[in-house]
Structure formats: C-alpha cells, structure tokens
Short mmCIF file of C-alpha atoms and ligand atoms in Angstrom, two decimals:
data_model
loop_
_atom_site.label_atom_id
_atom_site.label_comp_id
_atom_site.label_asym_id
_atom_site.label_seq_id
_atom_site.Cartn_x
_atom_site.Cartn_y
_atom_site.Cartn_z
CA MET A 1 1.61 201.90 18.54
CA ASN A 2 1.66 203.03 15.27
CA SER A 3 -0.13 205.07 12.55
CA HIS A 4 -2.65 202.13 12.01
CA SER A 5 -4.57 202.78 15.79
CA SER A 6 -7.82 204.41 15.74
CA LYS A 7 -10.82 205.46 18.05
CA THR A 8 -13.06 204.74 15.69
CA PHE A 9 -12.95 201.28 15.47
CA ASP A 10 -14.39 199.40 19.08
CA PHE A 11 -10.82 197.54 19.12
CA ASP A 12 -6.99 197.68 17.52
CA LEU A 13 -7.22 194.45 16.77
CA PHE A 14 -10.42 191.48 17.95
CA VAL A 15 -8.37 188.02 17.95
CA ILE A 16 -10.57 184.46 17.36
CA GLY A 17 -8.94 181.50 19.33
CA ALA A 18 -6.95 181.73 22.55
CA GLY A 19 -4.89 178.85 21.29
CA SER A 20 -1.25 179.50 20.79
CA GLY A 21 -0.93 181.73 17.83
CA GLY A 22 -4.00 183.54 19.51
CA VAL A 23 -2.53 184.39 22.70
CA ARG A 24 0.55 185.57 21.37
CA ALA A 25 -0.90 187.65 19.31
CA SER A 26 -2.76 189.33 21.23
CA ARG A 27 -0.17 189.63 24.53
CA VAL A 28 2.65 191.00 22.09
CA ALA A 29 0.08 193.68 20.75
CA ALA A 30 -1.51 194.89 23.85
CA ASP A 31 2.36 195.14 25.03
CA LEU A 32 2.55 197.27 22.50
CA GLY A 33 -0.80 199.67 23.30
CA ALA A 34 -2.96 198.18 21.44
CA ARG A 35 -6.03 197.71 22.60
CA VAL A 36 -7.10 194.08 22.06
CA ALA A 37 -10.35 191.52 22.23
CA ILE A 38 -10.38 187.68 22.16
CA ALA A 39 -12.98 185.42 21.48
CA GLU A 40 -12.78 181.49 23.05
CA GLU A 41 -15.56 179.24 22.92
CA ARG A 42 -13.68 176.63 24.27
CA TYR A 43 -10.34 176.28 26.39
CA PHE A 44 -7.74 178.65 26.93
CA GLY A 45 -4.26 177.15 25.45
CA GLY A 46 -6.32 175.59 22.76
CA THR A 47 -5.45 172.43 21.15
CA CYS A 48 -1.96 172.30 22.24
CA VAL A 49 -2.85 172.80 26.15
CA ASN A 50 -5.92 171.33 26.16
CA VAL A 51 -6.01 168.10 23.49
CA GLY A 52 -2.48 167.97 22.61
CA CYS A 53 1.43 169.00 22.94
CA VAL A 54 0.84 168.95 26.76
CA PRO A 55 -1.69 166.21 28.07
CA LYS A 56 0.04 163.89 25.08
CA LYS A 57 3.58 164.42 26.71
CA LEU A 58 2.48 163.65 29.95
CA PHE A 59 1.16 160.91 28.92
CA SER A 60 4.08 159.34 26.81
CA TYR A 61 5.84 160.38 30.58
CA ALA A 62 3.79 158.16 32.19
CA ALA A 63 3.97 155.30 29.36
CA HIS A 64 7.56 155.27 29.15
CA TYR A 65 8.27 153.99 33.06
CA ALA A 66 6.56 150.28 31.55
CA ASP A 67 10.51 150.44 29.75
CA ASP A 68 12.00 152.39 32.56
CA TRP A 69 10.08 149.28 34.41
CA GLU A 70 11.96 146.55 32.21
CA ASP A 71 15.41 148.40 31.91
CA CYS A 72 16.03 148.50 35.19
CA ARG A 73 16.42 144.61 35.91
CA GLY A 74 20.34 144.82 34.30
CA PHE A 75 21.55 147.51 36.15
CA GLY A 76 20.23 145.04 39.73
CA TRP A 77 16.58 146.66 40.58
CA ASN A 78 14.37 144.68 41.28
CA PRO A 79 11.29 146.21 40.46
CA GLY A 80 8.16 144.18 41.56
CA GLN A 81 4.70 144.12 39.87
CA ARG A 82 3.32 146.33 37.38
CA GLN A 83 0.11 148.22 38.20
CA PHE A 84 -0.74 151.14 36.60
CA ASP A 85 -3.67 153.01 37.65
CA TRP A 86 -5.16 155.37 34.69
CA PRO A 87 -7.66 157.46 36.49
CA SER A 88 -4.65 158.65 39.27
CA LEU A 89 -3.14 159.71 35.75
CA LEU A 90 -6.24 161.49 34.09
CA ALA A 91 -6.85 163.63 37.63
CA ASN A 92 -3.02 164.87 37.49
CA LYS A 93 -3.61 165.49 33.97
CA ASP A 94 -6.75 167.58 34.49
CA LYS A 95 -5.13 169.51 37.35
CA GLU A 96 -2.14 170.05 35.36
CA ILE A 97 -3.95 171.34 32.37
CA ALA A 98 -6.79 173.53 34.51
CA ARG A 99 -3.33 175.46 36.08
CA LEU A 100 -2.18 176.15 32.38
CA ASN A 101 -5.56 177.51 31.52
CA GLY A 102 -5.77 179.75 34.35
CA ILE A 103 -2.11 181.43 32.93
CA TYR A 104 -3.37 181.74 29.49
CA ARG A 105 -6.25 183.57 30.55
CA ASN A 106 -4.49 185.58 33.18
CA ILE A 107 -2.09 186.71 30.53
CA LEU A 108 -4.72 187.83 29.17
CA GLU A 109 -6.37 190.01 32.15
CA SER A 110 -3.27 190.74 33.66
CA ARG A 111 -3.17 193.22 30.21
CA LYS A 112 -6.93 194.00 30.10
CA ILE A 113 -7.43 192.90 27.04
CA ARG A 114 -11.26 192.21 27.01
CA ILE A 115 -12.00 188.60 26.75
CA PHE A 116 -15.54 187.27 25.15
CA ASN A 117 -15.76 183.58 26.39
CA GLU A 118 -18.38 182.78 23.29
CA ARG A 119 -18.04 181.77 19.67
CA ALA A 120 -17.62 184.63 17.36
CA ARG A 121 -18.28 185.49 13.33
CA LEU A 122 -17.08 187.77 11.05
CA VAL A 123 -19.73 189.73 10.02
CA GLY A 124 -17.96 192.29 7.73
CA PRO A 125 -14.54 193.33 7.31
CA ASN A 126 -14.28 194.83 10.53
CA VAL A 127 -17.42 193.43 12.16
CA ILE A 128 -17.69 190.66 14.62
CA GLU A 129 -20.53 189.31 15.96
CA VAL A 130 -19.86 187.58 19.22
CA GLY A 131 -22.48 187.12 22.24
CA GLY A 132 -25.62 188.76 20.94
CA GLU A 133 -23.17 191.80 20.35
CA ARG A 134 -21.31 193.60 17.04
CA VAL A 135 -18.20 194.78 17.91
CA SER A 136 -15.65 196.58 15.13
CA ALA A 137 -12.03 196.67 15.46
CA ARG A 138 -9.53 197.54 12.41
CA TYR A 139 -7.59 194.76 12.33
CA ILE A 140 -9.07 190.90 12.92
CA LEU A 141 -6.74 188.20 13.57
CA LEU A 142 -8.38 184.42 12.29
CA ALA A 143 -6.42 182.23 15.25
CA VAL A 144 -9.40 179.16 15.19
CA GLY A 145 -6.46 176.31 14.88
CA GLY A 146 -7.56 172.69 13.40
CA TRP A 147 -10.03 169.97 14.56
CA PRO A 148 -9.19 165.78 13.64
CA TRP A 149 -11.13 164.90 11.08
CA LYS A 150 -12.24 160.95 10.48
CA ASN A 151 -11.85 159.41 7.01
CA PRO A 152 -15.03 158.17 5.86
CA PHE A 153 -16.14 154.58 5.86
CA PRO A 154 -19.21 152.78 8.02
CA GLY A 155 -19.00 153.05 11.25
CA ASN A 156 -16.51 155.43 11.84
CA GLU A 157 -18.92 157.38 14.24
CA LEU A 158 -17.66 154.41 16.52
CA ALA A 159 -14.09 155.59 16.50
CA ILE A 160 -12.85 158.17 19.03
CA THR A 161 -10.77 160.98 17.61
CA SER A 162 -7.21 162.84 20.09
CA ASN A 163 -10.33 164.64 21.33
CA GLU A 164 -11.41 162.03 23.53
CA ILE A 165 -8.47 159.91 24.29
CA PHE A 166 -7.27 162.87 26.57
CA HIS A 167 -11.08 161.98 29.04
CA LEU A 168 -11.33 158.27 28.06
CA PRO A 169 -13.02 156.81 31.19
CA ALA A 170 -10.91 153.80 31.35
CA LEU A 171 -8.39 152.44 29.35
CA PRO A 172 -9.39 149.55 27.47
CA GLU A 173 -7.34 146.09 27.45
CA SER A 174 -6.96 146.35 23.31
CA MET A 175 -7.08 149.52 20.88
CA LEU A 176 -6.74 149.76 16.99
CA VAL A 177 -5.15 152.66 16.44
CA TYR A 178 -5.38 154.28 12.84
CA GLY A 179 -3.11 156.49 10.46
CA GLY A 180 0.33 156.12 10.11
CA GLY A 181 1.20 160.56 11.14
CA TYR A 182 2.25 162.05 14.29
CA ILE A 183 -0.81 161.61 16.30
CA ALA A 184 -1.15 158.24 15.55
CA THR A 185 2.34 156.67 15.80
CA GLU A 186 2.71 158.30 19.68
CA PHE A 187 -0.25 157.24 20.31
CA ALA A 188 0.17 153.37 19.61
CA SER A 189 3.89 154.01 21.27
CA ILE A 190 1.89 155.77 24.72
CA LEU A 191 -1.17 153.11 24.99
CA HIS A 192 1.51 150.23 24.48
CA GLY A 193 3.44 151.64 27.05
CA LEU A 194 0.19 152.04 29.16
CA GLY A 195 0.12 148.26 29.17
CA VAL A 196 -2.88 148.21 25.98
CA GLU A 197 -3.23 145.48 23.56
CA VAL A 198 -2.53 147.69 19.84
CA ALA A 199 -2.95 147.35 16.54
CA LEU A 200 -1.75 149.93 14.29
CA VAL A 201 -3.30 150.14 10.82
CA TYR A 202 -1.87 152.07 8.41
CA ARG A 203 -2.65 152.59 4.02
CA GLY A 204 1.06 153.13 3.80
CA ASP A 205 4.01 150.77 3.49
CA LYS A 206 6.49 152.39 5.93
CA LEU A 207 5.40 155.05 8.76
CA LEU A 208 5.42 159.16 8.94
CA ARG A 209 4.87 159.85 5.21
CA GLY A 210 7.14 163.22 4.63
CA PHE A 211 9.82 162.32 7.21
CA ASP A 212 13.02 161.83 5.04
CA GLU A 213 12.80 157.65 3.84
CA ASP A 214 15.55 156.53 6.50
CA VAL A 215 14.10 157.23 9.35
CA ARG A 216 10.77 155.98 7.79
CA GLU A 217 12.36 152.53 7.33
CA PHE A 218 14.30 152.79 10.75
CA ILE A 219 10.64 153.65 13.00
CA THR A 220 8.59 151.18 11.25
CA GLY A 221 11.12 148.55 12.27
CA GLU A 222 11.48 149.61 15.74
CA ILE A 223 7.77 150.20 16.44
CA GLY A 224 7.44 146.60 14.67
CA LYS A 225 8.84 145.03 17.71
CA ARG A 226 6.66 146.53 19.94
CA LEU A 227 3.43 146.29 18.38
CA GLN A 228 1.34 144.68 16.16
CA LEU A 229 1.43 146.67 12.97
CA GLU A 230 -0.68 146.33 9.88
CA LEU A 231 0.67 147.66 6.80
CA ASN A 232 -0.78 148.38 3.54
CA ARG A 233 -4.54 148.46 5.55
CA GLU A 234 -7.22 150.55 5.44
CA ILE A 235 -10.22 149.80 7.75
CA ALA A 236 -13.10 148.93 5.81
CA GLN A 237 -15.81 149.71 8.25
CA ILE A 238 -16.08 149.34 12.26
CA GLU A 239 -19.26 147.31 14.18
CA ARG A 240 -20.43 146.53 17.54
CA ALA A 241 -19.02 143.05 18.58
CA ASP A 242 -20.53 141.64 21.59
CA GLY A 243 -19.66 142.18 25.44
CA GLY A 244 -19.09 146.59 24.20
CA ASN A 245 -16.28 145.56 21.91
CA LEU A 246 -16.22 147.24 18.20
CA ARG A 247 -15.28 144.34 15.07
CA VAL A 248 -12.98 146.62 13.05
CA THR A 249 -12.92 144.90 9.21
CA LEU A 250 -10.10 145.68 6.88
CA ASN A 251 -9.77 145.69 3.41
CA SER A 252 -7.87 142.38 3.40
CA GLY A 253 -11.16 140.94 4.84
CA ALA A 254 -9.36 140.60 8.08
CA THR A 255 -11.09 141.10 11.36
CA ILE A 256 -9.33 142.53 14.88
CA ASN A 257 -11.46 142.64 17.82
CA VAL A 258 -10.94 145.94 20.61
CA GLY A 259 -12.11 147.85 23.06
CA GLU A 260 -11.85 151.14 21.18
CA VAL A 261 -10.88 152.96 17.80
CA LEU A 262 -8.15 156.23 17.93
CA CYS A 263 -8.94 157.76 13.82
CA ALA A 264 -5.85 159.92 13.59
CA THR A 265 -6.46 160.42 9.88
CA GLY A 266 -5.26 163.63 10.05
CA ARG A 267 -6.89 166.98 11.15
CA LYS A 268 -7.95 170.05 8.75
CA PRO A 269 -8.81 173.99 9.33
CA MET A 270 -11.49 175.37 11.67
CA THR A 271 -12.88 177.22 8.78
CA GLY A 272 -16.83 176.20 9.11
CA ASP A 273 -18.97 179.13 10.66
CA LEU A 274 -16.71 182.13 10.98
CA GLY A 275 -18.54 183.92 8.87
CA LEU A 276 -15.92 183.92 6.11
CA GLU A 277 -18.79 184.43 3.16
CA ASN A 278 -19.22 187.47 4.61
CA THR A 279 -15.54 189.15 3.88
CA GLY A 280 -13.33 188.27 0.52
CA ILE A 281 -11.22 185.62 2.44
CA ARG A 282 -10.45 182.57 0.20
CA THR A 283 -9.64 178.86 1.32
CA SER A 284 -7.69 176.34 -0.46
CA ASP A 285 -9.32 173.00 -1.62
CA ASN A 286 -8.11 170.95 2.13
CA GLY A 287 -9.86 174.41 3.86
CA ALA A 288 -7.33 175.84 4.91
CA ILE A 289 -7.38 180.32 4.90
CA GLU A 290 -4.63 181.57 2.22
CA VAL A 291 -2.87 184.33 3.23
CA ASP A 292 0.36 186.20 2.12
CA ASP A 293 3.70 186.29 3.32
CA ARG A 294 2.63 188.73 5.91
CA PHE A 295 -0.33 186.49 7.28
CA GLU A 296 -2.73 188.92 6.06
CA THR A 297 -6.23 187.27 4.37
CA ALA A 298 -7.58 188.37 0.53
CA GLU A 299 -9.67 190.88 2.97
CA PRO A 300 -7.29 193.92 3.67
CA GLY A 301 -7.02 193.77 7.69
CA ILE A 302 -8.48 190.63 8.05
CA PHE A 303 -5.11 188.27 9.10
CA ALA A 304 -4.93 184.47 10.15
CA VAL A 305 -2.55 182.08 11.71
CA GLY A 306 -1.54 178.80 13.13
CA ASP A 307 -3.03 175.08 11.80
CA VAL A 308 -6.25 177.55 10.31
CA ILE A 309 -3.34 178.54 7.68
CA SER A 310 -1.90 174.92 7.60
CA ARG A 311 1.24 175.77 6.48
CA VAL A 312 3.75 173.54 9.42
CA THR A 313 1.04 173.08 12.11
CA LEU A 314 2.99 172.75 15.25
CA THR A 315 2.72 175.36 18.20
CA PRO A 316 5.62 176.84 18.31
CA VAL A 317 5.11 177.69 14.52
CA ALA A 318 1.58 179.67 15.40
CA LEU A 319 3.27 181.43 17.84
CA ALA A 320 5.96 182.40 16.10
CA GLU A 321 3.33 183.36 13.64
CA GLY A 322 1.12 185.45 15.95
CA GLN A 323 3.90 187.88 17.04
CA ILE A 324 5.57 188.40 13.91
CA VAL A 325 1.90 189.42 13.02
CA ALA A 326 1.16 191.66 16.31
CA ARG A 327 4.86 193.50 15.74
CA ARG A 328 4.47 194.04 12.39
CA LEU A 329 0.95 195.72 13.09
CA PHE A 330 2.03 197.72 16.00
CA GLY A 331 5.43 197.51 16.30
CA GLY A 332 6.96 198.63 13.03
CA MET A 333 8.41 196.08 12.70
CA ASP A 334 8.22 193.64 9.19
CA VAL A 335 10.04 190.62 10.45
CA ARG A 336 9.11 187.08 8.07
CA MET A 337 8.61 184.17 9.33
CA ASP A 338 11.49 182.09 7.79
CA TYR A 339 9.98 177.83 7.42
CA GLU A 340 13.52 176.78 6.63
CA TYR A 341 15.13 174.74 9.58
CA ILE A 342 12.83 174.36 12.41
CA PRO A 343 12.68 171.54 14.46
CA SER A 344 10.53 169.07 15.20
CA ALA A 345 9.89 166.19 17.46
CA VAL A 346 7.62 162.54 17.10
CA PHE A 347 7.01 161.37 20.29
CA CYS A 348 6.53 158.01 19.39
CA HIS A 349 8.78 155.68 21.59
CA PRO A 350 11.64 155.92 20.27
CA ASN A 351 11.19 159.59 19.96
CA ILE A 352 11.84 161.15 16.45
CA ALA A 353 13.31 164.67 15.61
CA THR A 354 14.71 166.36 12.41
CA VAL A 355 15.69 169.31 11.46
CA GLY A 356 15.92 170.73 7.79
CA ARG A 357 15.91 168.63 4.96
CA THR A 358 15.29 165.10 4.36
CA GLU A 359 17.46 163.05 1.83
CA ALA A 360 14.62 163.30 -0.52
CA GLU A 361 13.88 167.13 -0.53
CA ALA A 362 17.63 167.27 -0.85
CA ARG A 363 17.99 165.65 -4.08
CA SER A 364 14.74 167.29 -5.21
CA THR A 365 17.06 171.03 -5.19
CA GLY A 366 19.42 169.01 -8.16
CA ARG A 367 22.66 170.04 -5.96
CA GLU A 368 25.28 167.45 -4.68
CA TYR A 369 24.90 166.03 -0.92
CA ASP A 370 27.16 163.93 1.13
CA VAL A 371 24.95 161.84 3.78
CA TYR A 372 26.47 160.54 6.93
CA LEU A 373 24.48 158.22 9.02
CA ALA A 374 24.84 155.35 11.80
CA LYS A 375 22.78 153.50 13.56
CA VAL A 376 24.01 152.80 17.37
CA ARG A 377 23.08 151.00 20.23
CA GLN A 378 22.82 153.10 23.41
CA LEU A 379 25.25 152.71 25.87
CA LYS A 380 22.38 152.00 28.75
CA HIS A 381 20.65 148.78 26.52
CA THR A 382 24.47 146.95 27.27
CA LEU A 383 23.36 146.23 30.46
CA SER A 384 19.47 146.42 29.81
CA GLY A 385 19.54 144.08 27.54
CA ARG A 386 16.74 145.83 25.42
CA ASP A 387 16.41 144.45 21.51
CA GLU A 388 16.69 148.89 20.75
CA LEU A 389 19.20 150.82 18.29
CA SER A 390 19.52 154.55 17.15
CA LEU A 391 19.36 156.27 14.51
CA ILE A 392 21.64 159.62 13.57
CA LYS A 393 21.49 161.39 10.60
CA LEU A 394 23.28 164.41 8.57
CA ILE A 395 22.93 165.58 5.38
CA VAL A 396 25.48 167.73 4.28
CA ASP A 397 25.53 169.94 0.88
CA CYS A 398 28.87 169.45 -0.77
CA GLU A 399 29.20 173.05 -2.18
CA THR A 400 28.53 175.54 1.01
CA GLU A 401 29.35 172.45 3.44
CA ARG A 402 26.52 173.09 5.65
CA VAL A 403 24.47 170.53 6.99
CA ILE A 404 21.38 171.24 5.25
CA GLY A 405 19.35 167.46 7.73
CA LEU A 406 19.90 166.40 10.24
CA HIS A 407 17.28 163.53 11.40
CA MET A 408 17.33 161.24 14.96
CA VAL A 409 15.62 157.97 16.33
CA GLY A 410 16.46 157.73 19.35
CA PRO A 411 15.96 159.01 23.03
CA ASP A 412 14.92 162.49 23.60
CA ALA A 413 15.73 162.70 20.37
CA GLY A 414 13.89 166.67 20.31
CA GLU A 415 15.74 167.77 23.47
CA LEU A 416 19.31 167.11 21.53
CA ALA A 417 17.82 168.14 18.28
CA GLN A 418 17.17 171.69 19.80
CA GLY A 419 20.79 172.50 19.91
CA PHE A 420 21.45 171.69 16.55
CA ALA A 421 18.66 173.62 15.60
CA VAL A 422 20.42 176.83 16.17
CA ALA A 423 23.61 175.39 14.93
CA MET A 424 21.89 174.96 11.51
CA ASN A 425 19.66 178.16 12.16
CA CYS A 426 23.65 180.21 12.19
CA GLY A 427 24.40 177.69 9.02
CA ALA A 428 26.81 175.03 10.84
CA THR A 429 29.18 173.23 8.22
CA LYS A 430 30.20 169.88 9.11
CA ALA A 431 33.73 171.37 9.99
CA ASP A 432 32.21 172.81 12.18
CA PHE A 433 30.39 169.78 13.59
CA ASP A 434 33.77 167.58 13.10
CA ARG A 435 35.72 170.56 15.06
CA THR A 436 33.14 170.37 18.63
CA ILE A 437 34.18 168.13 21.32
CA GLY A 438 31.48 164.65 22.26
CA ILE A 439 30.00 164.84 25.36
CA HIS A 440 31.60 161.31 26.63
CA PRO A 441 29.19 159.17 27.00
CA THR A 442 26.04 160.37 25.23
CA LEU A 443 24.44 159.30 22.08
CA ALA A 444 24.56 163.01 20.78
CA GLU A 445 28.72 162.60 21.17
CA GLU A 446 27.60 160.82 17.75
CA PHE A 447 26.72 164.12 16.07
CA VAL A 448 29.98 165.03 15.69
CA THR A 449 31.86 162.14 15.17
CA MET A 450 30.61 160.79 12.24
CA ARG A 451 33.41 160.33 9.33
CA ASN A 452 31.43 157.68 7.02
CA ARG A 453 30.68 159.39 4.14
CA ARG A 454 27.94 158.68 1.52
CA LYS A 455 28.80 160.67 -0.96
CA GLU A 456 24.93 161.61 -2.73
CA HIS A 457 24.47 163.07 -6.44
CA ALA A 458 21.03 164.66 -7.63
CA ALA A 459 20.70 162.08 -10.12
CA ARG A 460 21.10 159.20 -8.10
CA ALA A 461 16.73 159.55 -7.92
P1 LIG B 1 -0.83 163.75 9.95
O1 LIG B 1 -1.06 164.50 8.80
O2 LIG B 1 0.25 163.61 10.51
O3 LIG B 1 -1.18 162.07 9.76
C1 LIG B 1 -2.77 161.68 9.21
C2 LIG B 1 -1.83 160.13 8.85
O4 LIG B 1 -3.62 159.51 8.63
C3 LIG B 1 -1.37 159.26 7.72
O5 LIG B 1 -0.68 158.76 8.07
C4 LIG B 1 -2.11 159.23 6.19
O6 LIG B 1 -2.06 158.63 5.33
C5 LIG B 1 -3.66 158.95 7.24
N1 LIG B 1 -4.80 159.25 5.96
C6 LIG B 1 -5.11 160.27 5.44
N2 LIG B 1 -6.42 160.00 5.14
C7 LIG B 1 -7.06 159.21 5.48
C8 LIG B 1 -7.38 158.20 4.15
N3 LIG B 1 -8.62 158.57 3.91
N4 LIG B 1 -7.34 156.80 5.07
C9 LIG B 1 -6.47 156.29 5.46
N5 LIG B 1 -5.50 157.23 6.18
C10 LIG B 1 -5.64 158.09 6.04
O7 LIG B 1 -2.23 164.02 11.12
P2 LIG B 1 -2.28 163.64 12.33
O8 LIG B 1 -3.98 164.08 12.57
O9 LIG B 1 -1.39 162.64 13.29
O10 LIG B 1 -1.74 165.28 12.96
C11 LIG B 1 -1.79 166.26 12.39
C12 LIG B 1 -0.64 167.30 13.04
O11 LIG B 1 -1.01 167.89 14.58
C13 LIG B 1 0.78 166.99 12.36
O12 LIG B 1 0.05 166.89 11.24
C14 LIG B 1 0.95 167.74 12.90
O13 LIG B 1 1.47 168.76 12.36
C15 LIG B 1 0.48 167.82 14.09
N6 LIG B 1 1.55 167.22 15.43
C16 LIG B 1 2.29 167.43 15.93
C17 LIG B 1 3.04 166.70 17.01
C18 LIG B 1 4.49 166.81 17.45
O14 LIG B 1 4.62 167.65 17.00
N7 LIG B 1 5.51 165.99 18.16
C19 LIG B 1 2.37 165.78 17.71
C20 LIG B 1 0.50 165.35 17.30
C21 LIG B 1 0.63 166.17 16.23
P3 LIG B 1 -1.18 159.41 4.52
O15 LIG B 1 0.53 159.40 5.27
O16 LIG B 1 -0.87 158.09 3.55
O17 LIG B 1 -1.32 160.29 3.67
#
C-alpha cells in the first residue's frame, strides 16, 4: 500500500453502495492491502444483478424462444402448442440472482472487508454515519447508482418501473411501455415475446435517441413489424378502469386499455439523503455527482463512480471506473478511463450493438468519412420465412482509414461487436477489416466484405 495509508482512520477506504463499481473497487483495494468497509442497504450486486442486466437478459432469452417456436417450422419441426409459465421463469431467475448475491457477498467476506448492511451517510469529509455508528475513512467512494424516474403526469403512480417488472406476480395480457430508450425497447420486445400484447409509446419519431440515425430508423421499422408502436405520443394521464385494467390517455386524445403500464423514462442518480451537504461535493443539474478525470469529487478524498456520476451508465464502465480508483489510491497506478470505443448492446429484438461514433458524431468533427452500409437477410430466414433483415454499418475516417464507428442490428449483435471493439481499440483500419477472411456463412462476415462506399463530407449536414 502507498503512503496514503493511515492508522488514524478506522478504514483506508469506505465504499457506499455494493453494486458493480463499489464491489469492484472494494475488492481491488483490499487485494492491494487496504482496510476496506462497504455499506449496502439493499441488495448485493446493485441494479445490474438484481433489477437490470442479468435478469433482463434471462427474460430476453425466455422471449427469444417465441421466435424459435415460429422459425423452426421451416426446418421441418412441428413444435406443438405454445405454453409459457411466468411463475417458473420468475422462480428460476430468483434462484440465479440469489446465487449471484451470494457470490458478491463472498467476494467481500473472503477479503475481510467489513460489510454494513445499512444505509450510510456522509457526516463530514472523512466521517460516515452507518447503523448508528460513526466511522472514519481516509478515502470514501460513492457508488450508489441510480433509480428509475417517472416523468410527472396524472396517474403516474399507477405505472410500474423496471424495478417492479422483475417481480410482477402475474403477467398481464396487455401492457403499455412508455419511453424509447434502452429499457423501453428491451422490455417491449421481451414482453411481446412472452405473449403480452404490447403498445410502445414514445415521444420521438424514432426509437433510441443518441444511436446512429440509420440504426434508429431500422430498429423502429423492425420493432414496428412486431408490436403496436405509438410514435410522437406522450401519456396525458392514467386512470383505473373497470376490471382492474388501466386506461391510458395519450396526448392525441386516444385511449388504450391495458393490464399494466411500464414507465421507462430514464433513471436518475441516487444522491438523496447521502449527506452531500456536509461536504463540498457538487452535483450537476440532473443530480449527478461531479468528478474530475480521476473520479475525485470537489471534496478531496471523496470519489464517485458508476451511474451516480452519469457519464456512461453501463455496468462494465462502472467496473472499470471503480478499478481505476482503487488502483490509483492503493496501487500507485495512474490509469485514465478511456471512454472512446466503449461497445454497448441493446437487447431489444432484434439486438443492436454499437462501438465508437455514430454518423452524426463523425460529421460533427468536421472530418471526412466514408460510410459502408448493408441490409442483409440472414441465411436462417430463407427457410424460417421470417420477415426480418439485419443492418451492418461501418464509418471510416478518410484520412486515417480507421474504422471509427461500427453498428449492427441483428441476432447476437452484442456477442459479435465485442471482438470488433478490441480491433477498433487497437486502431483497426478498413484495410485491416478487408484483408480479414470471413467465416462463412455467418452474418459477421458481412463486416469484412463491405465494398460499397457512400462517401460523406462533413459539409453534408
Ligand atoms: P434512457 O435514457 O435510455 O431512455 C429514457 C427514455 O425516456 C427516452 O426515450 C426519453 O425520450 C424518454 N423520456 C425522458 N423523459 C421523458 C419525458 N418527460 N416524457 C416522455 N418521455 C421521456 O433511459 P432508460 O431508463 O431506458 O435506461 C437508463 C440507462 O440504463 C440507459 O441510458 C443505459 O445507460 C442503461 N441501460 C443499459 C442497458 C444495456 O446496456 N443493454 C439496458 C438498460 C439500461 P427522449 O429520447 O426523447 O429523450
């Protein structure tokens, strides 16, 4: 451990929040010899493990069977009657989550990290109040995450959020999903796959703002083939209707009757009642804790990572940020977080994956770039008969010839894009892609066989 270690404090590092970022930082710090404590008032593993990535992906697998059920007929199968049991899925999911909670707890216990199953609050720069006790720490890390946010409208208390959807006692026959971001598109797809009649209501004209425009247009079309899509619409109010249903009135005046409404209108940093006012920590307008490029807040010695700083709100990013903080404080390593080629996937159906720049971002740099774009029909669908295309898009910087943006809509897009993210982080050029031999017949080979260039100029805005 470096010279920052001091026996005058109860702990070298006190972490608030045992989610992805907090647990990773605690583990790395303890492995580097620090005396660490962690406080968690809810569940181990945070949003990702309990009400996010992991259970969502399990639900997404469940939903994909519906497609397989239909697709297999063209291959000679006769799948019989379709039946799905939601309570079985919930029970199996809960068992797996409990296993993961145990693994997270074990990561901490096996390193003698002191665990407080309590809410912790900052009392001053080095002092934390936890479970009626006051403890001191040389450094404090805030990794408290985020929480679903419902935009205000009459009756929004009748809508559930992504927190509740993982524990719904029964799956309704119909549901309205509100929003057009990650959670809304993923859950609209999942619920549809599980046999729920879904209406997806979004205020914009294309889903997934912030993604590449070609991807947005394409996925909006593909999702629109599967379920009722209400674009350019907002919820005006929700009321209880007869028979326990909800009557949702849109700003167009139209009404939709559904069993449940899932509000997926974003998440906010969870900074309430943390005692920030007892420190010099500053927050931005959306409540995110402001940090410098070493994740230190305006209060020296207090750091923050993950969703609470609202930079890139993805689990692997929180893990990387937490690790960087611990390694710098206790391992003397001054590594900076590189946010440039972070891959991400949206597990809507079909999946989306993206690495690097969107075309709009490429254009905004003022540099010239080329675009390669293909819409292809997967070999599988020649026999399944499914009316679904995949989209593949590359954006290449004309001067350096580097592939600066890679986008895909299609099956297992995330599995595919991860490898390309490595290549792009290594500075792969279009020529590197071109001399790579494809794997035939796959969708992935399309990335190394793209020849038709659409030249784009910065001025083309
Ligand atoms: P997003 O920010 O992705 O989407 C929020 C949606 O709500 C947007 O479509 C937004 O519309 C809409 N919205 C916001 N305010 C209002 C309003 N006042 N009225 C109507 N609509 C509104 O948030 P999510 O909750 O979907 O997800 C939170 C974050 O969690 C994501 O950004 C992502 O970082 C992470 N996540 C990652 C996943 C993954 O990696 N696969 C999966 C799930 C979550 P508009 O676009 O017009 O602003």
